[in-house]
Short mmCIF file of C-alpha atoms in Angstrom, two decimals:
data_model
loop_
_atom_site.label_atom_id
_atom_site.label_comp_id
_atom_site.label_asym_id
_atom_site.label_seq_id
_atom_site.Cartn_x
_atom_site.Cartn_y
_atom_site.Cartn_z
CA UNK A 1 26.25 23.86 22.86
CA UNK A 2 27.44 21.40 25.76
CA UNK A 3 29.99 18.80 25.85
CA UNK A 4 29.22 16.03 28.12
CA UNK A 5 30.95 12.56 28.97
CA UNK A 6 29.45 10.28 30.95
CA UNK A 7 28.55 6.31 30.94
CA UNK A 8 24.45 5.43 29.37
CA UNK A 9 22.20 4.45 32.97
CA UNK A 10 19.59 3.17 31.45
CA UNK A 11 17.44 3.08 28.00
CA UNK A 12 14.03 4.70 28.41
CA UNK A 13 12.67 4.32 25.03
CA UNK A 14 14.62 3.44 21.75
CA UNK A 15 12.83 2.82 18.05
CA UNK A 16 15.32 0.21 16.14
CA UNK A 17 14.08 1.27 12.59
CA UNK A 18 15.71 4.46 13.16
CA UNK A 19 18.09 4.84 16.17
CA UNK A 20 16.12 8.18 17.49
CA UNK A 21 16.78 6.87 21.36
CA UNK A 22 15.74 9.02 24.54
CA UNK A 23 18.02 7.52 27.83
CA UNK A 24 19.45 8.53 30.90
CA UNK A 25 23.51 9.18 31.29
CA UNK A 26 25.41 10.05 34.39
CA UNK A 27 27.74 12.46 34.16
CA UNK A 28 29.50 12.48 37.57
CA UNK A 29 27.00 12.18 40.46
CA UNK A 30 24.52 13.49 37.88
CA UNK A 31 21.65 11.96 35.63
CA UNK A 32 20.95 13.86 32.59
CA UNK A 33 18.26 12.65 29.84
CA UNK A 34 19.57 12.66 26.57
CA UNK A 35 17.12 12.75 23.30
CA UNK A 36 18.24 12.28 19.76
CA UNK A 37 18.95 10.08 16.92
CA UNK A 38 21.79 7.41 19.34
CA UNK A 39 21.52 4.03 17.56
CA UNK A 40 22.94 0.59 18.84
CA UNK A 41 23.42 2.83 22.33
CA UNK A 42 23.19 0.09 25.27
CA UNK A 43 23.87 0.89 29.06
CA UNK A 44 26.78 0.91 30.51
CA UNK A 45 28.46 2.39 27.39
CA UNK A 46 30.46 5.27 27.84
CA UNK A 47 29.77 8.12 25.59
CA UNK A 48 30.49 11.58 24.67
CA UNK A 49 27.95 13.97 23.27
CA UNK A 50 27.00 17.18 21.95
CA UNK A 51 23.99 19.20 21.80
CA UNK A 52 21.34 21.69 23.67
CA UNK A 53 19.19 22.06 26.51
CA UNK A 54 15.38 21.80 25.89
CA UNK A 55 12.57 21.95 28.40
CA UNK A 56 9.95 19.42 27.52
CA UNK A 57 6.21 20.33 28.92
CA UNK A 58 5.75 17.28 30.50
CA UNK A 59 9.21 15.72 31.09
CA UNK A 60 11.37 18.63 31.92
CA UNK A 61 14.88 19.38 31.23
CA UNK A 62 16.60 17.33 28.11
CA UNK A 63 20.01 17.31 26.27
CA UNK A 64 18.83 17.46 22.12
CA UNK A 65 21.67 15.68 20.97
CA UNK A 66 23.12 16.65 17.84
CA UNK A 67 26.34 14.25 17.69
CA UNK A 68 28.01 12.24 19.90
CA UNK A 69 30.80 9.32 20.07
CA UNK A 70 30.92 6.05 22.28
CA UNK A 71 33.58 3.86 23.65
CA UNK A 72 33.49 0.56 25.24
CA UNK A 73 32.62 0.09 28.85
CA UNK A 74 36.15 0.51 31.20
CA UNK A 75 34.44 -0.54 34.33
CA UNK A 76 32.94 -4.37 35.97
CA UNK A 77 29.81 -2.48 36.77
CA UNK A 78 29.71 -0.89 33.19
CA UNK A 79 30.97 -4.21 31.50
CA UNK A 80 28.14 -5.89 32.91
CA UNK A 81 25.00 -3.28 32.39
CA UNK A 82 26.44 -3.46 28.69
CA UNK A 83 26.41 -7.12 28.19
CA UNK A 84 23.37 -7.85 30.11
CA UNK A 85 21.54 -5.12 28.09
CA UNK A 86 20.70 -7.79 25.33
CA UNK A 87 22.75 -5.93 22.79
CA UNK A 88 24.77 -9.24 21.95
CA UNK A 89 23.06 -11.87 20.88
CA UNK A 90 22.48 -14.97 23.59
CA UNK A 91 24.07 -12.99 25.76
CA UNK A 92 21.55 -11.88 29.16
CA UNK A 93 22.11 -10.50 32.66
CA UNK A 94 23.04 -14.34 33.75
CA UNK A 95 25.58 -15.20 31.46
CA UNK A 96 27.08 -11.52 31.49
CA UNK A 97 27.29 -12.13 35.05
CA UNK A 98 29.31 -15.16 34.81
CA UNK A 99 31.73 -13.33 31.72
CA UNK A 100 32.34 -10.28 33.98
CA UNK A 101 33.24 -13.04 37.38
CA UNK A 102 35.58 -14.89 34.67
CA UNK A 103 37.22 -12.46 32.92
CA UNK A 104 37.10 -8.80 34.98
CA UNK A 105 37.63 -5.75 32.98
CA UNK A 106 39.44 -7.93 30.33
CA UNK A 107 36.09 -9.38 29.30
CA UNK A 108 35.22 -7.27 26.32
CA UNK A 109 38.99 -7.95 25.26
CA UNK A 110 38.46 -11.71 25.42
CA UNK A 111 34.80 -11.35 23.34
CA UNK A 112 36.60 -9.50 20.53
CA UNK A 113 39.73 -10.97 20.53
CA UNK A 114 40.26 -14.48 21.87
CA UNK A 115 36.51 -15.61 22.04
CA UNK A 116 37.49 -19.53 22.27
CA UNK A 117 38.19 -18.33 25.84
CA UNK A 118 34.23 -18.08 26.79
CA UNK A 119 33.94 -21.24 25.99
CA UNK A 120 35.52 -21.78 29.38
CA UNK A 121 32.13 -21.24 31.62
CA UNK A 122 29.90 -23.63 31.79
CA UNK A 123 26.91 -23.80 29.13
CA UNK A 124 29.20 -21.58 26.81
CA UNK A 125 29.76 -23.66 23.24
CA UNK A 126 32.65 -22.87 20.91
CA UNK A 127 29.84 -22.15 18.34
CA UNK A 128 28.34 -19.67 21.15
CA UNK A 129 31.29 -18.33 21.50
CA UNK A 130 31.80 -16.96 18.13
CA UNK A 131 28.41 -16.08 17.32
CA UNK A 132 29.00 -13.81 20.28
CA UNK A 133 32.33 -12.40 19.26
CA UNK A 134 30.11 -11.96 15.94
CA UNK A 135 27.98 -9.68 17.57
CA UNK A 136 29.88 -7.71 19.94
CA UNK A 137 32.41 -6.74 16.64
CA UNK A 138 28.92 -6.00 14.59
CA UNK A 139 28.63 -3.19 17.56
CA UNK A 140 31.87 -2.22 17.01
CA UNK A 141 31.34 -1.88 13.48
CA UNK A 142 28.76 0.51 13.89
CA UNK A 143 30.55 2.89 16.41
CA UNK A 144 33.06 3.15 13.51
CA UNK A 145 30.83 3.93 11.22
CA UNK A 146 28.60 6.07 13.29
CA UNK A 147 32.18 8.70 13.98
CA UNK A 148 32.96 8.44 10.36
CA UNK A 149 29.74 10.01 9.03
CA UNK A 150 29.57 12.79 11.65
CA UNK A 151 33.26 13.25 10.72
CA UNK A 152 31.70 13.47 7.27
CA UNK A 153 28.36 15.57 8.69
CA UNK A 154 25.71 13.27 8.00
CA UNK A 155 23.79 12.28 10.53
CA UNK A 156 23.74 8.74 12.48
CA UNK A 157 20.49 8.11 11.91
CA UNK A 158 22.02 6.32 8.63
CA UNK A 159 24.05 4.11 9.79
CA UNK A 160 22.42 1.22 10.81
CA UNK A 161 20.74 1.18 7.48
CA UNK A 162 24.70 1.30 6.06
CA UNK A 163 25.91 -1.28 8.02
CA UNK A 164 23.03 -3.54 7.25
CA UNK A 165 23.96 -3.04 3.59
CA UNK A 166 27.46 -2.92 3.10
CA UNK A 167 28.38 -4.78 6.38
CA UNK A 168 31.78 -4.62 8.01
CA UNK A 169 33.74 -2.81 5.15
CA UNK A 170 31.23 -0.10 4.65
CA UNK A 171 33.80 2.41 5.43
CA UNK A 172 35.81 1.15 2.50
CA UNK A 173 32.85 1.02 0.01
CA UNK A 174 32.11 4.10 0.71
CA UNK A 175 35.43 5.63 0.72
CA UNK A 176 35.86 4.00 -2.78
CA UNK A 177 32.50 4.97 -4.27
CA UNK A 178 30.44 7.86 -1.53
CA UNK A 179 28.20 7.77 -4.56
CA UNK A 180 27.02 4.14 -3.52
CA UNK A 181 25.05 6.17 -0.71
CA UNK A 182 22.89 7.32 -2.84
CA UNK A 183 22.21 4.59 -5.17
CA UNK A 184 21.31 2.19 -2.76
CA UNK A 185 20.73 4.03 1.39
CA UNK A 186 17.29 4.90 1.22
CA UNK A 187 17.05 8.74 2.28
CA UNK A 188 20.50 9.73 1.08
CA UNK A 189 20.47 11.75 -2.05
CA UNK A 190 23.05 13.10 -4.53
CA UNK A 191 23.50 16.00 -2.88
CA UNK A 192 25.06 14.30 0.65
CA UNK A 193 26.87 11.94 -1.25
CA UNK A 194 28.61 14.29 -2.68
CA UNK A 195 29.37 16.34 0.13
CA UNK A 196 31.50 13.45 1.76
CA UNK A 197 32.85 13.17 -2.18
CA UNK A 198 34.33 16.52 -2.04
CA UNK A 199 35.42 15.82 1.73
CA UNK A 200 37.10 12.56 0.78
CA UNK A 201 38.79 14.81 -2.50
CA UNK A 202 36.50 12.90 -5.46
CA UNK A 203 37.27 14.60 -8.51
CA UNK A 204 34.43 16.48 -9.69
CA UNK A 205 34.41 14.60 -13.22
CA UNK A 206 34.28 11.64 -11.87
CA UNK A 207 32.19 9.14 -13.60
CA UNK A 208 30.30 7.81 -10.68
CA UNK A 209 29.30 11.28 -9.50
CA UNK A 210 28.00 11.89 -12.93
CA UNK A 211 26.01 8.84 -13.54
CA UNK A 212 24.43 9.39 -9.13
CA UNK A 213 23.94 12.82 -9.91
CA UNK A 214 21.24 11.71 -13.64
CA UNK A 215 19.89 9.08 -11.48
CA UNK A 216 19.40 12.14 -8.35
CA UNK A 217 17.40 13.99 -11.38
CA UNK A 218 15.21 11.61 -13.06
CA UNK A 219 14.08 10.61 -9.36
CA UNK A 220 13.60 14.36 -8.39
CA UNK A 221 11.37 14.64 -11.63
CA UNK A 222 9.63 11.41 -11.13
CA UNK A 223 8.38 13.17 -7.61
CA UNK A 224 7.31 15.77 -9.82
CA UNK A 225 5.05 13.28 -12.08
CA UNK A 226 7.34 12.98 -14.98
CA UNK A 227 8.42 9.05 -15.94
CA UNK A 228 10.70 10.03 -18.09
CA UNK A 229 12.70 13.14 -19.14
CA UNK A 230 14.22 13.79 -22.76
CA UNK A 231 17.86 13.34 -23.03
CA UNK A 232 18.50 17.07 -24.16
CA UNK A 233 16.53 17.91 -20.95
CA UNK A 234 18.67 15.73 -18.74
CA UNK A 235 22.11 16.16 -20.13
CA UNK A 236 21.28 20.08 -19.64
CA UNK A 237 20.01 19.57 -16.12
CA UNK A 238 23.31 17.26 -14.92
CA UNK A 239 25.45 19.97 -16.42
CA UNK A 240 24.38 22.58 -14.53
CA UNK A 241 23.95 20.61 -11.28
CA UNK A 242 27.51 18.98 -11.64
CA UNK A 243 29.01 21.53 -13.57
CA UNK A 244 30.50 18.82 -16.03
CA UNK A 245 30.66 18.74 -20.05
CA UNK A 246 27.79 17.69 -22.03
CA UNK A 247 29.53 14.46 -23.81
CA UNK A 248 30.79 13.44 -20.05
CA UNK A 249 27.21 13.33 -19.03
CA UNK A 250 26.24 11.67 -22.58
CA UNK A 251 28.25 8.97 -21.87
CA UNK A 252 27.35 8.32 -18.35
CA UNK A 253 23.54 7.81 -19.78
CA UNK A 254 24.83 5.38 -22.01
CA UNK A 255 27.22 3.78 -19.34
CA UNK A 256 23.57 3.09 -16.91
CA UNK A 257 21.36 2.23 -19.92
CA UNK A 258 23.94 -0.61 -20.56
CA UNK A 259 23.82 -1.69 -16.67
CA UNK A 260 20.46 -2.00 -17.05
CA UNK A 261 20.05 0.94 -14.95
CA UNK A 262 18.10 3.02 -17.23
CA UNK A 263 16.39 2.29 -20.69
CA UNK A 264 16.17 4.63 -23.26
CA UNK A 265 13.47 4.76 -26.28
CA UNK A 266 13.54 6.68 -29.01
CA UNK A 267 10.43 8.89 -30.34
CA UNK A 268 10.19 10.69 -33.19
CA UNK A 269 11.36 14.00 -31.78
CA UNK A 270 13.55 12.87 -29.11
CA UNK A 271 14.97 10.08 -26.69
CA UNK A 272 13.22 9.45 -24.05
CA UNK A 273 15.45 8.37 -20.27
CA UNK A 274 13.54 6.42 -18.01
CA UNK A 275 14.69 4.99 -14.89
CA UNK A 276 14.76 1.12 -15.45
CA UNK A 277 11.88 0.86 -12.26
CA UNK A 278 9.82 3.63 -14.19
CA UNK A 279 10.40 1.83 -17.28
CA UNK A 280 8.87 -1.06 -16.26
CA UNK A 281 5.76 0.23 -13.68
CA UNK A 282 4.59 2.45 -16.77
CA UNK A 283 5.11 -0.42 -19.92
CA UNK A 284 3.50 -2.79 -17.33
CA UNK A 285 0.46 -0.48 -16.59
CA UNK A 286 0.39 -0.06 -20.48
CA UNK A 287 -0.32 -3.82 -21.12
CA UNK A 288 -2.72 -4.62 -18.45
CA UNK A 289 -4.93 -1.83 -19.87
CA UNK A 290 -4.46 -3.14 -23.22
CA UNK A 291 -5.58 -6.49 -22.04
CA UNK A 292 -8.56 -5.07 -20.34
CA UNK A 293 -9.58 -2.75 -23.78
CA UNK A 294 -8.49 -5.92 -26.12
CA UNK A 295 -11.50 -7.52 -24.22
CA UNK A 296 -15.12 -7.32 -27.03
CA UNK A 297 -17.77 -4.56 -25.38
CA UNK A 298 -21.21 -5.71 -24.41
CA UNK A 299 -24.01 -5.03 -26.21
CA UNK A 300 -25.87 -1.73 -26.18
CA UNK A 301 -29.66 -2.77 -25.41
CA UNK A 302 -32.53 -0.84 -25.45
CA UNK A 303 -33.08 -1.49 -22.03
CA UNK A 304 -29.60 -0.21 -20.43
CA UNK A 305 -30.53 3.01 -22.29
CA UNK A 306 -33.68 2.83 -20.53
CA UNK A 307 -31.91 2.32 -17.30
CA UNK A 308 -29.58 4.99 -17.76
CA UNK A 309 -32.61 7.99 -18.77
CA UNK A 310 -34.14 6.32 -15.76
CA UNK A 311 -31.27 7.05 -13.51
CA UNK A 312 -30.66 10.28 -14.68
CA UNK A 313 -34.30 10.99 -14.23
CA UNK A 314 -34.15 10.00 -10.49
CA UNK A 315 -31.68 11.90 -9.58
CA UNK A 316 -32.86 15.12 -11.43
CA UNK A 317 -30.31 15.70 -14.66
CA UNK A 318 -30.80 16.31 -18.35
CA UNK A 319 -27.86 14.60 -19.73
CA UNK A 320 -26.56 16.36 -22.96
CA UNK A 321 -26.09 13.75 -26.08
CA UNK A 322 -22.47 13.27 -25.34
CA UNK A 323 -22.83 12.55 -21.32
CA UNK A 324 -25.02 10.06 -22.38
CA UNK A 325 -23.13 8.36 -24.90
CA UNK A 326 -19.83 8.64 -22.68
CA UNK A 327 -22.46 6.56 -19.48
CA UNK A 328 -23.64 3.81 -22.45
CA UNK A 329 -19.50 3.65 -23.39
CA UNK A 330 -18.81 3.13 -19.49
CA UNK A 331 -21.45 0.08 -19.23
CA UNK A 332 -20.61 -1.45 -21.81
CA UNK A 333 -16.94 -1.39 -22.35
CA UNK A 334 -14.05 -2.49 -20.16
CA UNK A 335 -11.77 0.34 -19.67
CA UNK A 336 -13.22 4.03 -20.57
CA UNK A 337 -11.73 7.47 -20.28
CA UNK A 338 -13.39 10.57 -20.01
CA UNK A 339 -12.07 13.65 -20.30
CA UNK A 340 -13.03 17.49 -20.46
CA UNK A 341 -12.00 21.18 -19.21
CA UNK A 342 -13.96 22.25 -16.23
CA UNK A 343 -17.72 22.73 -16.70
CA UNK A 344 -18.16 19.76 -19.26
CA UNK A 345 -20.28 17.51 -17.09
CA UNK A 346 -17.36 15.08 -15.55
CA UNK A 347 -18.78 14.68 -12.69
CA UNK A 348 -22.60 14.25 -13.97
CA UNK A 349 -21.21 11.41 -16.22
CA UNK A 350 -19.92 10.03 -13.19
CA UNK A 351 -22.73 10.02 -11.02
CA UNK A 352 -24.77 8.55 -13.61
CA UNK A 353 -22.31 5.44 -13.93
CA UNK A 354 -22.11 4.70 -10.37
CA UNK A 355 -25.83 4.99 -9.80
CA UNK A 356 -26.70 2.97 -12.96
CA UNK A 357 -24.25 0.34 -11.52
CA UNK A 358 -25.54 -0.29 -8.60
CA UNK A 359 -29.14 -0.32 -9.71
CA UNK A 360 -27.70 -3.34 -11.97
CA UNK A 361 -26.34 -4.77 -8.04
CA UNK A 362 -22.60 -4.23 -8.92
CA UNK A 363 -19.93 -2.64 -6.28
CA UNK A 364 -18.53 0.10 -7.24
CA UNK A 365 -15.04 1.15 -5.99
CA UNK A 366 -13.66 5.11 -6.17
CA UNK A 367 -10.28 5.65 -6.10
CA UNK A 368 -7.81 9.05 -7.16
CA UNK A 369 -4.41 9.19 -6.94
CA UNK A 370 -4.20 11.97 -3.93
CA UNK A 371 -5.99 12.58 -1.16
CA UNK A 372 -7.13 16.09 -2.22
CA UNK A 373 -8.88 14.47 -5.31
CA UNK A 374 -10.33 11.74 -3.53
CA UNK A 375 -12.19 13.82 -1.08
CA UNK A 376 -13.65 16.06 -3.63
CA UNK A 377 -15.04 12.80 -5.31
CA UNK A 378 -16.46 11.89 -2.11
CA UNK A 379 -18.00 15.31 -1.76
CA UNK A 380 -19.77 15.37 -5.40
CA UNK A 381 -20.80 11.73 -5.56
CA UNK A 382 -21.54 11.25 -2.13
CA UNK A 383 -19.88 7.85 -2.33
CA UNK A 384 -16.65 6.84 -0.07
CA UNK A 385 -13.61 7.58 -2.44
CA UNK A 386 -9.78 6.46 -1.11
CA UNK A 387 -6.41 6.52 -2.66
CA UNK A 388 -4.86 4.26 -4.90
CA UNK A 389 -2.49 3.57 -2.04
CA UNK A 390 -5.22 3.05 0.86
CA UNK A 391 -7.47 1.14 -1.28
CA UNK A 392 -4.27 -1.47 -2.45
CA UNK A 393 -3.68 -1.43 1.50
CA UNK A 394 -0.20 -0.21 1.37
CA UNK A 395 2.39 -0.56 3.54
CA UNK A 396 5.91 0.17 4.23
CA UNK A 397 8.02 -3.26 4.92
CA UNK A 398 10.66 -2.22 7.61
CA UNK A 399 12.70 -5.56 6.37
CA UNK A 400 12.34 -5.41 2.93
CA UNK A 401 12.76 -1.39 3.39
CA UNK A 402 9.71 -0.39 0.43
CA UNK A 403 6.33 -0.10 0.48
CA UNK A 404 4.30 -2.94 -0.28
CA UNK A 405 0.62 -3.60 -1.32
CA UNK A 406 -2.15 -6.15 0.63
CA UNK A 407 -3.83 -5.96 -2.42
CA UNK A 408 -3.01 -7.29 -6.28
CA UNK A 409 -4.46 -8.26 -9.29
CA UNK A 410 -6.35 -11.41 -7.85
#
């Protein structure tokens, strides 16, 4: 591993959504490019860094940095390549030009500290002012939170994503409750949480560890497919993974179903724990297919059971008694599942449907759940299938940080 200090040059290419940054620092009389996960790094900043030589194929010789630490500028020339970077708002190369003439090496000092002061150049407002001071101590903000999660291991890829959440105090929220990381940071589990927990000396019983560590497991097993789990199932899994006794964890589930943060229903063999977001995606998809079902079936004429032999004719299959009631059920009611081990004539059903709907002039959409399933659709039907997600048009919203869908109900 090297240890390097030098000041930032310049900023070669930087992506804001995550702080990975690749930029030159001079160390001495020499340049060195630095890659890695750097964010809010602006020239002229003086840093410190750790990490490994890598030889890139087509740009040569890089430091992989794996941590590293910044201070403020110390010097005019670095003072001004900082503040003319564009790092602080409504601050560019000409005003940081006439801050650096003003104020010399104090002028960092006087943006922090005494910012009424910049009101004294020309075309600087009091309300300027501040919103600078603003800024610059935003900056700030992050460097300090940026050393306290390497102190902590975690990676400083996060903490822009903190900051933006928890703001100035961060470091205090999360010294108060680490388990806040992974309730609301997007990417930070249970199990990092509670490794700066156990760093900061958080009990292991404690109550907010317990209740993060059943929310960590019902979202582990909704990536596994499972909405819900039952509360035996779940008080035995947060046991083992926290090591606590089953009546803590009991009472933790009942602490989050009365936040609202999960909702429990009761079956006739158990009690089912759902997430309150599961909750509601699955009840909702529930009622919408209701609605559609609740709708009164067409008519089974003589002549769509023409249509259908006709089509099945055409393309050169003997449907069996129940493939043809199951493509009359599919053209004449609104929602329709069908269902069978391998072998049972799924997919002749389904070619059937689609052709007998399009010799009546309808579209016809395909659509599976994963893109493995979608292409063997494609493959048997010979009809474009997509995901769920493509054919909603998703998309992931940087500012409202969650995927989002083009597409809805209208």
């Amino acid at each position: 591993m090297e240890h390097l200090s030098g000041t930032v040059e310049e900023i070669i290419y930087k992506n804001e959504e995550n702080g990975y940054c690749v930029c030159d620092m001079s160390v001495q009389d020499t340049r060195i490019t630095l890659v890695g996960y750097m964010p809010f790094l602006a020239p002229g900043e003086q840093i410190e860094v750790e990490g490994e030589y890598i030889q890139h194929p087509t740009y040569g010789k890089q430091l992989s940095v794996s941590a590293f630490s910044k201070a403020p500028p110390d010097s005019l020339d670095a003072i001004y390549k900082y503040l003319a970077a564009g790092m602080i708002k409504g601050v560019g190369p000409s005003t940081a030009q006439k801050i650096v003439e003003t104020f010399g090496e104090d002028a960092l000092n006087i943006i922090e500290n005494d910012p009424e002061r910049l009101a004294e150049i020309r075309g600087i407002s009091i309300k300027k002012a501040m919103e600078m001071s603003n800024a610059y101590q935003s900056q700030f903000g992050v460097r300090t939170i940026i050393m306290f999660l390497q102190k902590n291991g975690i990676s400083p890829v996060y903490a822009g994503r903190i900051y933006k959440q928890f703001g100035g105090n961060a470091i205090e929220k999360i010294q108060d409750n680490p388990y806040i990381l992974a309730r609301e940071i997007q990417g930070i589990g249970f199990k990092t949480a509670d490794k700066i927990a156990q760093q900061l000396g958080v009990h292991t019983d404690n109550a907010e560890r317990i209740k993060a560590a059943i929310i960590f497991i019902l979202q582990e097993a909704s990536g596994n497919g499972h909405t819900f789990l039952p509360r035996y199932s779940l008080i035995s899994r947060t046991m083992q993974l926290t090591e606590s006794a089953g009546d803590t964890v009991d009472s933790a589930i009942n602490d989050l179903c009365i936040e609202h943060v999960l909702v429990h229903e009761e079956y006739d063999t158990y009690d089912a724990i759902f997430l309150a977001g599961m909750y509601l995606a699955e009840t909702s998809v529930a009622h919408k297919l209701k609605e559609l079902n609740d709708i009164p079936p067409q008519p089974v004429t003589p002549e769509l059971e023409s249509q259908i032999d006709r089509v099945s004719k055409k393309i050169g299959i003997q449907l069996e008694e129940n493939q043809r009631q199951a493509a009359i059920y599919a053209m004449t009611t609104p929602v329709v599942v069908i269902t069978g081990g391998p072998g049972t004539g799924k997919t002749t059903v389904i070619k059937t449907i689609i052709q007998t709907m399009e010799a009546n002039g309808k579209t016809v959409l395909l659509a599976a759940p994963t893109g493995r399933a979608a292409k063997r659709i494609t493959e048997v039907t010979n009809r474009e299938a997509k995901t769920l997600h493509r054919l909603l048009e998703a998309e992931f919203s940087r500012e409202e940080r969650r995927t989002k869908f083009a597409r809805n109900e209208s």
